[in-house]
Amino acid sequence: MQPLEITSCSCGSLEENKEGHNFSVFWVLVSVLLGAIAMLCKEQGITILGLNAVFDALVINKLNILEFIQKLLRKDKLLESAGLLRKGLLFRITLLMSGGASILYIRWRIMGTGPPAFTEVDNPASFADSLFVRAINYNYYYSLNAWLLLCPWWLCFDWSMGCIPLIKSVSDWRIIALAALWFCLIGLICQALCSEDSYKRRILTLGLGFLIIPFLPASNLFFRVGFVVAERVIYLPSIGYCILFTYGFSLLSKQAKKKKILAVAVLGILLMNIMRCALRSSQWRSEEQLFRSALSVCPLNAKVHYNVGKNLADKGNQSAAIKYYREAVRLNPKYVHAMNNLGNILKERNELQEAEELLSLAVQIQPDFAAAWMNLGIVQNSLRRFEEAEQSYWTAIKHRKKYPDCYYNLGRLYADLNRHIDALNAWRNATVLKPEHSLAWNNMIILLDNTGNLAQAEAVGREALELIPNDHSLMFSLANVLGKSQKYKKVYEHLKTTSHIANIFICFNRLCRHQCM
Ligand SMILES: *[C@@H]1O[C@H](CO)[C@@H](O)[C@H](O)[C@H]1NC(C)=O
């Protein structure tokens, strides 16, 4: 087995002669640009610039890290250490780093200064009080990531919430994972720095650099991240993993006697990984499969149950959805979104008592949760507790200024209470916020019609039809009004112009004739 041939690079982009002075600034800038594009797709894309720098130093310049550090530490040899960095390398690395810094600066200008506000459920370890618990759990997360690189069997779209219970004491057996990770890492790092063989040093440093650098932004070391473990953050580190794996394989195959068995084993691993990749890609194709596949990996994660439930509810399977929502609330008793959705379904199934309990609990936990306030209002309305319902609607509107549906429901409440002016105002508000809110328009027309304000009803109907010309129920209501105000001819005209609703037209044609006779 030949050693990996990556020590010499003949890529046309880096036309470097022996002195290392000739190279193309253009291509370095292109790599910065591509790094920026990668970052637009996913933030850690920017770490590719670090990989480029490592590749440049180790593979193209064949830099000896240990020697470099030793000389750097001894002041009298500072100049010599600079000599190790050939001029071109220093310039290119400066170029890459300033490119990276500019990209980060632009991102900071666009995204604002504050980091996103993550909550404890997103990343439980980073909210632990003691530094010890935080450190242990971060390290446990790293070992999980390493394990996923080795054996990508547990893949899950979300590892937050209760998915990985925190390690709180050293007696937790999962500590072993940390020990194993650091044992391997330290072993590799020692070899990378101190091995006799300079080729080995270089390739191990390269592999480790590629493994670790792209992972740094996800490591919680510099800032809190909003996830625990994520498949996406190990895409780039997998480059380093592949280098280390291949190098290890080449070492083994030099020594091993039974090369065939080794080859078969590696082929087997490759085949399994290919199959796993195909399976996983197919799971990502549909929400249902993605969510369901997570149930076996993270059964303790309330978000998984919530998503499965939501998916079922969207498909109309309410009773199954209820089961999953209940499980989500059981796993995380403060999961307000699950409570809201569950309360909503129960409301529709007329299990009002429990719906009310859930929704009031949700707004108790999160007092600015507008949707839950509105749903609570609807339930209270159905329970005929009108004052409380009105209060809930107004609270919802207070927390979400543009809430047309809530104004609509408020209007219905006022209409039930015979507060006609208020009802009309509320519906008017709904249509101001959402001009295509056909239900609100319709209710206005009907209310005006029923209270004998035919002229006003007609005006509102015409206004509405101008905004949503093809709404059949609006046409119907307006025709009704026109019919009542004895404008039979107008009704006829009105319905005739809207020819695509022939059925209503025929129906009204008959109605008119009947009334005319
Ligand atoms: C309608 O909106 C106005 C302005 O936002 C507000 O002052 C008023 O109270 C609302 N009325 C109703 C009944 O919703």
Short mmCIF file of C-alpha atoms and ligand atoms in Angstrom, two decimals:
data_model
loop_
_atom_site.label_atom_id
_atom_site.label_comp_id
_atom_site.label_asym_id
_atom_site.label_seq_id
_atom_site.Cartn_x
_atom_site.Cartn_y
_atom_site.Cartn_z
CA MET A 1 0.00 0.00 0.00
CA GLN A 2 1.44 3.33 -1.02
CA PRO A 3 1.27 6.19 1.45
CA LEU A 4 -1.19 8.90 0.63
CA GLU A 5 0.07 11.11 -2.14
CA ILE A 6 -0.89 14.48 -0.88
CA THR A 7 2.52 15.76 0.04
CA SER A 8 3.12 17.30 -3.30
CA CYS A 9 0.47 19.48 -4.79
CA SER A 10 0.53 20.33 -8.42
CA CYS A 11 -2.70 22.24 -8.48
CA GLY A 12 -2.41 24.89 -11.15
CA SER A 13 -3.84 27.46 -8.83
CA LEU A 14 -0.83 27.50 -6.59
CA GLU A 15 2.05 27.91 -8.94
CA GLU A 16 4.73 27.83 -6.41
CA ASN A 17 8.38 27.49 -7.20
CA LYS A 18 11.01 26.38 -4.74
CA GLU A 19 11.28 29.73 -3.01
CA GLY A 20 7.56 29.92 -2.61
CA HIS A 21 7.33 33.47 -3.81
CA ASN A 22 5.17 32.91 -6.81
CA PHE A 23 1.52 32.31 -6.32
CA SER A 24 -1.76 33.67 -7.48
CA VAL A 25 -3.38 36.25 -5.24
CA PHE A 26 -6.42 35.88 -7.43
CA TRP A 27 -7.05 32.30 -6.35
CA VAL A 28 -6.60 33.12 -2.70
CA LEU A 29 -9.24 35.81 -3.08
CA VAL A 30 -11.50 33.37 -4.90
CA SER A 31 -11.23 31.01 -1.96
CA VAL A 32 -12.20 33.85 0.38
CA LEU A 33 -15.19 34.58 -1.83
CA LEU A 34 -16.22 30.93 -1.89
CA GLY A 35 -15.81 30.83 1.87
CA ALA A 36 -18.18 33.78 2.13
CA ILE A 37 -20.72 32.00 -0.07
CA ALA A 38 -20.36 28.89 2.08
CA MET A 39 -21.02 31.01 5.14
CA LEU A 40 -24.21 32.33 3.58
CA CYS A 41 -25.36 28.72 3.31
CA LYS A 42 -24.29 27.75 6.80
CA GLU A 43 -22.24 29.76 9.26
CA GLN A 44 -19.46 27.31 9.84
CA GLY A 45 -18.66 27.51 6.13
CA ILE A 46 -16.27 30.30 7.03
CA THR A 47 -14.01 27.82 8.82
CA ILE A 48 -12.94 26.59 5.39
CA LEU A 49 -10.53 29.55 5.37
CA GLY A 50 -8.80 28.06 8.40
CA LEU A 51 -8.58 24.73 6.59
CA ASN A 52 -7.00 26.46 3.62
CA ALA A 53 -4.40 28.04 5.87
CA VAL A 54 -3.59 24.70 7.50
CA PHE A 55 -3.35 23.01 4.13
CA ASP A 56 -1.10 25.75 2.84
CA ALA A 57 1.24 25.60 5.82
CA LEU A 58 1.46 21.85 6.16
CA VAL A 59 1.12 20.47 2.68
CA ILE A 60 2.44 23.16 0.42
CA ASN A 61 5.03 24.70 2.71
CA LYS A 62 5.79 21.49 4.59
CA LEU A 63 6.04 23.49 7.77
CA ASN A 64 7.33 21.65 10.80
CA ILE A 65 5.04 22.81 13.58
CA LEU A 66 7.12 21.56 16.50
CA GLU A 67 10.33 23.15 15.25
CA PHE A 68 8.44 26.34 14.51
CA ILE A 69 6.95 26.54 18.00
CA GLN A 70 10.28 25.76 19.65
CA LYS A 71 12.02 28.54 17.79
CA LEU A 72 9.17 30.91 18.37
CA LEU A 73 9.42 30.37 22.11
CA ARG A 74 13.12 31.14 22.22
CA LYS A 75 13.49 34.83 21.66
CA ASP A 76 17.01 34.67 20.26
CA LYS A 77 15.74 32.46 17.46
CA LEU A 78 12.73 34.53 16.58
CA LEU A 79 14.20 35.52 13.28
CA GLU A 80 14.98 31.97 12.41
CA SER A 81 11.41 30.97 13.12
CA ALA A 82 10.24 33.61 10.70
CA GLY A 83 12.63 32.09 8.21
CA LEU A 84 10.65 28.86 8.42
CA LEU A 85 7.61 30.69 7.16
CA ARG A 86 8.34 31.35 3.60
CA LYS A 87 7.34 34.79 2.54
CA GLY A 88 4.44 33.68 0.40
CA LEU A 89 2.86 31.64 3.15
CA LEU A 90 2.76 34.51 5.60
CA PHE A 91 1.23 36.76 3.00
CA ARG A 92 -1.39 34.22 1.97
CA ILE A 93 -2.36 33.49 5.54
CA THR A 94 -2.66 37.20 6.25
CA LEU A 95 -4.83 37.50 3.17
CA LEU A 96 -7.07 34.62 4.25
CA MET A 97 -7.38 35.91 7.78
CA SER A 98 -8.19 39.47 6.78
CA GLY A 99 -10.70 38.09 4.28
CA GLY A 100 -12.27 36.04 7.05
CA ALA A 101 -12.28 39.02 9.41
CA SER A 102 -14.00 41.19 6.80
CA ILE A 103 -16.66 38.55 6.22
CA LEU A 104 -17.26 38.29 9.94
CA TYR A 105 -17.42 42.07 10.18
CA ILE A 106 -20.02 42.28 7.40
CA ARG A 107 -22.02 39.53 9.03
CA TRP A 108 -21.86 41.37 12.32
CA ARG A 109 -23.05 44.58 10.64
CA ILE A 110 -25.99 42.82 9.04
CA MET A 111 -27.00 40.56 11.89
CA GLY A 112 -26.48 43.02 14.71
CA THR A 113 -24.31 42.72 17.75
CA GLY A 114 -26.35 40.63 20.13
CA PRO A 115 -26.12 36.87 19.80
CA PRO A 116 -29.45 35.13 19.30
CA ALA A 117 -31.23 34.48 22.57
CA PHE A 118 -31.15 30.77 23.15
CA THR A 119 -33.09 29.14 25.91
CA GLU A 120 -32.24 26.35 28.23
CA VAL A 121 -34.11 23.81 26.14
CA ASP A 122 -31.88 24.55 23.12
CA ASN A 123 -28.64 23.80 24.87
CA PRO A 124 -29.12 22.61 28.45
CA ALA A 125 -25.41 22.23 29.23
CA SER A 126 -24.60 25.86 28.58
CA PHE A 127 -27.18 26.90 31.18
CA ALA A 128 -25.73 24.75 33.93
CA ASP A 129 -24.57 26.81 36.89
CA SER A 130 -21.34 25.08 37.70
CA LEU A 131 -18.37 25.39 35.39
CA PHE A 132 -17.54 21.78 36.11
CA VAL A 133 -20.90 20.50 34.86
CA ARG A 134 -20.65 22.71 31.79
CA ALA A 135 -17.16 21.49 30.95
CA ILE A 136 -18.01 17.84 31.48
CA ASN A 137 -21.11 18.07 29.34
CA TYR A 138 -19.46 20.00 26.53
CA ASN A 139 -16.82 17.32 26.44
CA TYR A 140 -19.47 14.68 26.42
CA TYR A 141 -21.05 16.41 23.44
CA TYR A 142 -17.67 16.35 21.68
CA SER A 143 -17.35 12.66 22.26
CA LEU A 144 -20.85 12.14 20.89
CA ASN A 145 -19.85 14.06 17.77
CA ALA A 146 -16.72 11.93 17.46
CA TRP A 147 -18.81 8.82 17.86
CA LEU A 148 -21.20 9.98 15.13
CA LEU A 149 -18.22 10.35 12.80
CA LEU A 150 -17.14 6.83 13.60
CA CYS A 151 -20.56 5.31 13.56
CA PRO A 152 -23.28 7.49 12.08
CA TRP A 153 -26.09 5.41 13.42
CA TRP A 154 -27.80 7.79 15.84
CA LEU A 155 -28.87 10.57 13.57
CA CYS A 156 -31.54 12.91 14.75
CA PHE A 157 -32.80 16.28 13.54
CA ASP A 158 -32.79 17.69 17.03
CA TRP A 159 -30.85 16.75 20.13
CA SER A 160 -32.08 19.49 22.40
CA MET A 161 -34.41 19.42 25.40
CA GLY A 162 -34.16 16.18 27.35
CA CYS A 163 -32.47 14.21 24.58
CA ILE A 164 -29.15 13.97 26.41
CA PRO A 165 -29.65 14.23 30.16
CA LEU A 166 -26.95 16.32 31.78
CA ILE A 167 -24.04 14.56 33.42
CA LYS A 168 -24.11 15.91 36.96
CA SER A 169 -21.45 13.88 38.75
CA VAL A 170 -18.33 11.92 37.97
CA SER A 171 -20.08 8.71 38.94
CA ASP A 172 -22.08 8.86 35.72
CA TRP A 173 -20.82 6.02 33.52
CA ARG A 174 -20.90 8.27 30.44
CA ILE A 175 -17.70 9.84 31.77
CA ILE A 176 -15.97 6.91 30.07
CA ALA A 177 -16.79 8.45 26.72
CA LEU A 178 -14.86 11.58 27.67
CA ALA A 179 -11.88 9.55 28.78
CA ALA A 180 -11.89 7.57 25.53
CA LEU A 181 -12.13 10.72 23.43
CA TRP A 182 -9.27 12.49 25.16
CA PHE A 183 -7.15 9.37 25.23
CA CYS A 184 -7.40 9.10 21.43
CA LEU A 185 -7.05 12.84 20.85
CA ILE A 186 -4.02 13.26 23.08
CA GLY A 187 -2.40 10.19 21.55
CA LEU A 188 -2.92 11.59 18.06
CA ILE A 189 -1.70 15.05 19.02
CA CYS A 190 1.49 13.63 20.57
CA GLN A 191 2.17 11.65 17.45
CA ALA A 192 1.41 14.67 15.30
CA LEU A 193 3.93 16.79 17.18
CA CYS A 194 6.67 14.44 18.23
CA SER A 195 6.80 11.53 15.83
CA GLU A 196 10.16 10.82 14.22
CA ASP A 197 8.63 10.53 10.82
CA SER A 198 8.05 13.99 9.35
CA TYR A 199 5.52 12.70 6.85
CA LYS A 200 3.51 11.18 9.68
CA ARG A 201 3.71 14.39 11.67
CA ARG A 202 2.45 16.40 8.78
CA ILE A 203 -0.41 14.16 7.83
CA LEU A 204 -1.59 13.77 11.42
CA THR A 205 -1.45 17.52 11.98
CA LEU A 206 -3.35 18.04 8.77
CA GLY A 207 -6.00 15.48 9.73
CA LEU A 208 -6.38 16.88 13.24
CA GLY A 209 -6.49 20.44 11.94
CA PHE A 210 -9.21 19.54 9.48
CA LEU A 211 -11.04 17.66 12.19
CA ILE A 212 -10.89 20.30 14.90
CA ILE A 213 -10.84 23.72 13.21
CA PRO A 214 -14.24 23.50 11.50
CA PHE A 215 -15.71 22.18 14.71
CA LEU A 216 -14.54 25.10 16.85
CA PRO A 217 -17.54 27.38 16.21
CA ALA A 218 -19.85 24.59 17.35
CA SER A 219 -17.80 23.83 20.44
CA ASN A 220 -19.41 26.36 22.81
CA LEU A 221 -15.89 27.58 23.60
CA PHE A 222 -16.26 31.04 22.07
CA PHE A 223 -20.00 31.59 22.28
CA ARG A 224 -23.09 29.69 23.22
CA VAL A 225 -24.60 27.74 20.36
CA GLY A 226 -28.27 26.92 19.95
CA PHE A 227 -27.97 23.17 19.64
CA VAL A 228 -26.47 20.20 21.38
CA VAL A 229 -25.38 17.86 18.63
CA ALA A 230 -26.09 18.42 14.97
CA GLU A 231 -25.30 16.41 11.89
CA ARG A 232 -24.45 19.53 9.94
CA VAL A 233 -21.55 20.60 12.17
CA ILE A 234 -19.63 17.42 11.42
CA TYR A 235 -19.76 17.69 7.65
CA LEU A 236 -16.53 19.68 7.40
CA PRO A 237 -14.71 17.88 10.22
CA SER A 238 -15.41 14.67 8.35
CA ILE A 239 -12.63 15.72 5.92
CA GLY A 240 -10.13 15.43 8.76
CA TYR A 241 -11.70 12.21 9.89
CA CYS A 242 -11.32 10.72 6.42
CA ILE A 243 -7.64 11.73 6.28
CA LEU A 244 -6.95 10.16 9.68
CA PHE A 245 -8.95 7.07 8.82
CA THR A 246 -7.17 6.52 5.54
CA TYR A 247 -3.78 7.10 7.09
CA GLY A 248 -4.54 4.67 9.88
CA PHE A 249 -5.66 2.16 7.33
CA SER A 250 -2.47 2.56 5.32
CA LEU A 251 -0.37 2.05 8.47
CA LEU A 252 -2.31 -1.03 9.41
CA SER A 253 -2.08 -2.55 5.98
CA LYS A 254 1.69 -2.18 6.07
CA GLN A 255 1.93 -4.26 9.21
CA ALA A 256 -0.99 -6.61 9.06
CA LYS A 257 -0.46 -10.08 7.76
CA LYS A 258 -4.00 -10.72 6.69
CA LYS A 259 -4.38 -7.85 4.26
CA LYS A 260 -7.42 -9.36 2.65
CA ILE A 261 -9.37 -9.37 5.86
CA LEU A 262 -8.43 -5.74 6.43
CA ALA A 263 -9.50 -4.80 2.91
CA VAL A 264 -12.80 -6.61 3.36
CA ALA A 265 -13.37 -4.86 6.67
CA VAL A 266 -12.75 -1.45 5.16
CA LEU A 267 -14.94 -2.20 2.17
CA GLY A 268 -17.63 -3.37 4.55
CA ILE A 269 -17.44 -0.12 6.51
CA LEU A 270 -17.59 1.88 3.30
CA LEU A 271 -20.57 -0.06 2.06
CA MET A 272 -22.41 0.35 5.33
CA ASN A 273 -21.74 4.06 5.36
CA ILE A 274 -22.99 4.40 1.80
CA MET A 275 -26.17 2.58 2.71
CA ARG A 276 -26.58 4.67 5.82
CA CYS A 277 -26.13 7.83 3.76
CA ALA A 278 -28.77 6.73 1.25
CA LEU A 279 -31.19 5.80 4.01
CA ARG A 280 -30.65 9.05 5.88
CA SER A 281 -31.06 11.13 2.74
CA SER A 282 -34.35 9.45 2.05
CA GLN A 283 -35.47 10.17 5.61
CA TRP A 284 -34.73 13.85 5.12
CA ARG A 285 -37.06 13.88 2.13
CA SER A 286 -40.24 13.88 4.15
CA GLU A 287 -41.08 15.51 7.44
CA GLU A 288 -42.93 12.48 8.63
CA GLN A 289 -40.00 10.11 8.14
CA LEU A 290 -37.50 12.57 9.54
CA PHE A 291 -39.51 13.12 12.70
CA ARG A 292 -40.37 9.47 13.14
CA SER A 293 -36.78 8.37 12.68
CA ALA A 294 -35.90 10.60 15.62
CA LEU A 295 -38.27 8.80 17.98
CA SER A 296 -35.90 5.89 18.46
CA VAL A 297 -32.78 8.08 18.74
CA CYS A 298 -34.09 10.73 21.13
CA PRO A 299 -37.15 9.30 22.85
CA LEU A 300 -36.65 11.74 25.72
CA ASN A 301 -36.76 14.80 23.49
CA ALA A 302 -40.13 16.51 23.79
CA LYS A 303 -39.53 18.40 20.55
CA VAL A 304 -39.45 15.14 18.60
CA HIS A 305 -42.84 14.11 19.93
CA TYR A 306 -44.16 17.60 19.32
CA ASN A 307 -43.04 17.53 15.69
CA VAL A 308 -44.45 14.07 15.05
CA GLY A 309 -47.71 15.23 16.61
CA LYS A 310 -47.81 18.40 14.57
CA ASN A 311 -47.16 16.49 11.39
CA LEU A 312 -50.04 14.12 12.20
CA ALA A 313 -52.33 17.02 13.09
CA ASP A 314 -51.54 18.74 9.79
CA LYS A 315 -52.60 15.57 8.05
CA GLY A 316 -55.85 15.55 9.98
CA ASN A 317 -55.08 12.63 12.26
CA GLN A 318 -56.13 14.31 15.48
CA SER A 319 -56.33 11.38 17.85
CA ALA A 320 -52.79 10.23 17.04
CA ALA A 321 -51.55 13.82 17.27
CA ILE A 322 -53.07 14.14 20.76
CA LYS A 323 -51.06 11.13 21.91
CA TYR A 324 -47.76 12.67 20.81
CA TYR A 325 -48.57 16.13 22.12
CA ARG A 326 -49.44 14.63 25.48
CA GLU A 327 -46.11 12.83 25.54
CA ALA A 328 -44.32 16.07 24.67
CA VAL A 329 -46.02 17.89 27.53
CA ARG A 330 -45.26 15.00 29.87
CA LEU A 331 -41.56 15.08 28.96
CA ASN A 332 -41.33 18.84 29.21
CA PRO A 333 -44.07 20.22 31.46
CA LYS A 334 -43.18 23.77 30.39
CA TYR A 335 -43.53 23.16 26.68
CA VAL A 336 -46.01 25.93 25.90
CA HIS A 337 -46.20 25.30 22.16
CA ALA A 338 -47.16 21.69 22.70
CA MET A 339 -49.75 22.81 25.26
CA ASN A 340 -51.16 25.36 22.85
CA ASN A 341 -51.48 22.88 20.01
CA LEU A 342 -52.91 20.20 22.26
CA GLY A 343 -55.37 22.68 23.76
CA ASN A 344 -56.37 23.72 20.26
CA ILE A 345 -57.16 20.17 19.16
CA LEU A 346 -59.06 19.45 22.36
CA LYS A 347 -61.01 22.65 21.79
CA GLU A 348 -62.01 21.47 18.34
CA ARG A 349 -63.08 18.14 19.77
CA ASN A 350 -65.15 20.02 22.32
CA GLU A 351 -63.14 18.81 25.31
CA LEU A 352 -63.28 22.32 26.61
CA GLN A 353 -62.42 21.72 30.25
CA GLU A 354 -59.03 20.20 29.58
CA ALA A 355 -58.35 22.62 26.75
CA GLU A 356 -58.87 25.51 29.10
CA GLU A 357 -56.58 24.04 31.73
CA LEU A 358 -53.79 23.55 29.21
CA LEU A 359 -54.14 26.97 27.64
CA SER A 360 -54.26 28.81 30.94
CA LEU A 361 -51.19 26.94 32.06
CA ALA A 362 -49.44 27.90 28.82
CA VAL A 363 -50.14 31.61 29.27
CA GLN A 364 -49.16 31.35 32.90
CA ILE A 365 -45.76 29.98 31.91
CA GLN A 366 -45.30 32.38 29.03
CA PRO A 367 -47.47 35.45 29.58
CA ASP A 368 -46.71 37.00 26.17
CA PHE A 369 -47.81 33.94 24.17
CA ALA A 370 -50.42 35.65 22.00
CA ALA A 371 -51.72 32.57 20.16
CA ALA A 372 -52.37 30.75 23.42
CA TRP A 373 -54.24 33.80 24.77
CA MET A 374 -56.47 33.85 21.70
CA ASN A 375 -57.18 30.13 21.88
CA LEU A 376 -57.93 30.48 25.56
CA GLY A 377 -60.36 33.25 24.65
CA ILE A 378 -62.10 31.00 22.14
CA VAL A 379 -62.47 28.24 24.73
CA GLN A 380 -63.79 30.68 27.34
CA ASN A 381 -66.18 32.02 24.74
CA SER A 382 -67.47 28.51 24.10
CA LEU A 383 -67.80 27.99 27.83
CA ARG A 384 -69.94 31.15 27.81
CA ARG A 385 -67.55 33.00 30.13
CA PHE A 386 -67.69 36.09 28.02
CA GLU A 387 -65.91 38.58 30.21
CA GLU A 388 -62.89 36.37 30.63
CA ALA A 389 -62.90 35.63 26.92
CA GLU A 390 -62.90 39.34 26.08
CA GLN A 391 -60.04 39.87 28.49
CA SER A 392 -58.04 37.05 26.90
CA TYR A 393 -58.59 38.40 23.40
CA TRP A 394 -57.41 41.83 24.41
CA THR A 395 -54.35 40.37 26.11
CA ALA A 396 -53.54 38.49 22.92
CA ILE A 397 -53.83 41.70 20.91
CA LYS A 398 -51.65 43.51 23.41
CA HIS A 399 -48.87 41.02 22.84
CA ARG A 400 -49.25 40.80 19.08
CA LYS A 401 -50.31 44.08 17.53
CA LYS A 402 -51.15 42.68 14.13
CA TYR A 403 -53.49 39.88 14.95
CA PRO A 404 -56.41 39.90 12.49
CA ASP A 405 -57.76 36.50 13.56
CA CYS A 406 -57.95 37.66 17.12
CA TYR A 407 -59.91 40.78 16.12
CA TYR A 408 -62.17 38.49 14.14
CA ASN A 409 -62.85 36.30 17.18
CA LEU A 410 -63.31 39.36 19.34
CA GLY A 411 -65.91 40.55 16.85
CA ARG A 412 -67.76 37.27 17.09
CA LEU A 413 -67.79 37.57 20.85
CA TYR A 414 -69.24 41.10 20.65
CA ALA A 415 -71.79 39.95 18.12
CA ASP A 416 -72.87 37.18 20.51
CA LEU A 417 -73.23 39.79 23.21
CA ASN A 418 -75.28 42.01 20.87
CA ARG A 419 -72.63 44.73 21.07
CA HIS A 420 -73.01 45.44 17.39
CA ILE A 421 -70.89 48.56 17.09
CA ASP A 422 -67.98 46.91 18.88
CA ALA A 423 -68.34 43.82 16.72
CA LEU A 424 -68.27 45.90 13.55
CA ASN A 425 -65.21 47.78 14.78
CA ALA A 426 -63.38 44.60 15.62
CA TRP A 427 -64.08 43.09 12.23
CA ARG A 428 -63.14 46.33 10.58
CA ASN A 429 -59.84 46.13 12.44
CA ALA A 430 -59.36 42.58 11.23
CA THR A 431 -59.87 43.63 7.62
CA VAL A 432 -57.59 46.63 7.99
CA LEU A 433 -54.82 44.31 9.12
CA LYS A 434 -55.68 41.61 6.60
CA PRO A 435 -57.76 42.92 3.69
CA GLU A 436 -58.41 39.41 2.37
CA HIS A 437 -60.00 38.28 5.64
CA SER A 438 -63.17 37.11 3.96
CA LEU A 439 -64.84 35.79 7.12
CA ALA A 440 -64.60 39.18 8.79
CA TRP A 441 -66.03 40.94 5.74
CA ASN A 442 -68.83 38.43 5.52
CA ASN A 443 -69.75 38.77 9.15
CA MET A 444 -69.87 42.55 8.78
CA ILE A 445 -72.23 42.29 5.83
CA ILE A 446 -74.46 39.78 7.58
CA LEU A 447 -74.59 41.76 10.81
CA LEU A 448 -75.45 45.00 9.00
CA ASP A 449 -78.00 43.14 6.95
CA ASN A 450 -79.60 41.55 10.00
CA THR A 451 -79.81 44.85 11.81
CA GLY A 452 -81.52 46.47 8.86
CA ASN A 453 -78.64 48.66 7.70
CA LEU A 454 -79.00 47.54 4.13
CA ALA A 455 -77.29 50.52 2.53
CA GLN A 456 -74.27 50.13 4.76
CA ALA A 457 -74.22 46.40 4.19
CA GLU A 458 -74.23 46.98 0.47
CA ALA A 459 -71.36 49.45 0.71
CA VAL A 460 -69.29 47.09 2.80
CA GLY A 461 -70.05 44.23 0.44
CA ARG A 462 -68.90 46.24 -2.56
CA GLU A 463 -65.78 47.37 -0.77
CA ALA A 464 -64.99 43.77 0.13
CA LEU A 465 -65.58 42.47 -3.38
CA GLU A 466 -63.22 45.06 -4.75
CA LEU A 467 -60.47 43.65 -2.54
CA ILE A 468 -61.30 39.98 -3.03
CA PRO A 469 -63.24 39.82 -6.29
CA ASN A 470 -63.60 36.06 -6.53
CA ASP A 471 -64.97 35.26 -3.12
CA HIS A 472 -68.19 33.33 -3.58
CA SER A 473 -69.49 33.67 -0.07
CA LEU A 474 -69.09 37.45 -0.29
CA MET A 475 -71.00 37.50 -3.57
CA PHE A 476 -73.70 35.47 -1.99
CA SER A 477 -74.00 37.79 0.99
CA LEU A 478 -74.01 40.90 -1.16
CA ALA A 479 -76.61 39.41 -3.46
CA ASN A 480 -78.69 38.66 -0.44
CA VAL A 481 -78.50 42.28 0.67
CA LEU A 482 -79.30 43.59 -2.77
CA GLY A 483 -82.18 41.18 -2.97
CA LYS A 484 -83.60 42.48 0.25
CA SER A 485 -83.25 46.07 -0.79
CA GLN A 486 -85.50 45.26 -3.74
CA LYS A 487 -82.79 45.86 -6.30
CA TYR A 488 -83.66 42.76 -8.20
CA LYS A 489 -82.31 44.05 -11.41
CA LYS A 490 -79.00 44.85 -9.79
CA VAL A 491 -78.83 41.41 -8.24
CA TYR A 492 -79.40 39.97 -11.63
CA GLU A 493 -76.66 42.10 -13.16
CA HIS A 494 -74.33 41.45 -10.30
CA LEU A 495 -74.73 37.73 -10.50
CA LYS A 496 -74.61 37.68 -14.27
CA THR A 497 -71.22 39.36 -14.34
CA THR A 498 -69.89 36.77 -12.00
CA SER A 499 -70.66 34.07 -14.49
CA HIS A 500 -68.36 31.46 -13.03
CA ILE A 501 -70.67 30.95 -10.13
CA ALA A 502 -73.41 29.75 -12.39
CA ASN A 503 -75.06 27.74 -9.68
CA ILE A 504 -75.62 30.63 -7.37
CA PHE A 505 -76.74 32.65 -10.34
CA ILE A 506 -79.41 30.13 -11.27
CA CYS A 507 -80.47 29.81 -7.70
CA PHE A 508 -80.85 33.56 -7.31
CA ASN A 509 -82.46 33.94 -10.65
CA ARG A 510 -85.16 31.64 -9.45
CA LEU A 511 -85.38 33.38 -6.13
CA CYS A 512 -85.82 36.77 -7.81
CA ARG A 513 -88.48 35.57 -10.15
CA HIS A 514 -90.27 33.99 -7.29
CA GLN A 515 -90.17 37.23 -5.31
CA CYS A 516 -91.11 39.32 -8.32
CA MET A 517 -94.20 37.30 -9.03
C1 LIG B 1 -59.67 48.74 16.62
O1 LIG B 1 -58.36 49.28 16.47
C2 LIG B 1 -58.18 50.51 17.10
C3 LIG B 1 -56.82 51.02 16.72
O2 LIG B 1 -55.89 50.00 16.77
C4 LIG B 1 -58.35 50.36 18.60
O3 LIG B 1 -58.17 51.58 19.25
C5 LIG B 1 -59.74 49.82 18.87
O4 LIG B 1 -59.88 49.58 20.25
C6 LIG B 1 -60.01 48.55 18.10
N1 LIG B 1 -61.42 48.22 18.31
C7 LIG B 1 -61.86 46.99 18.39
C8 LIG B 1 -63.26 46.79 18.78
O5 LIG B 1 -61.20 46.05 18.15
#
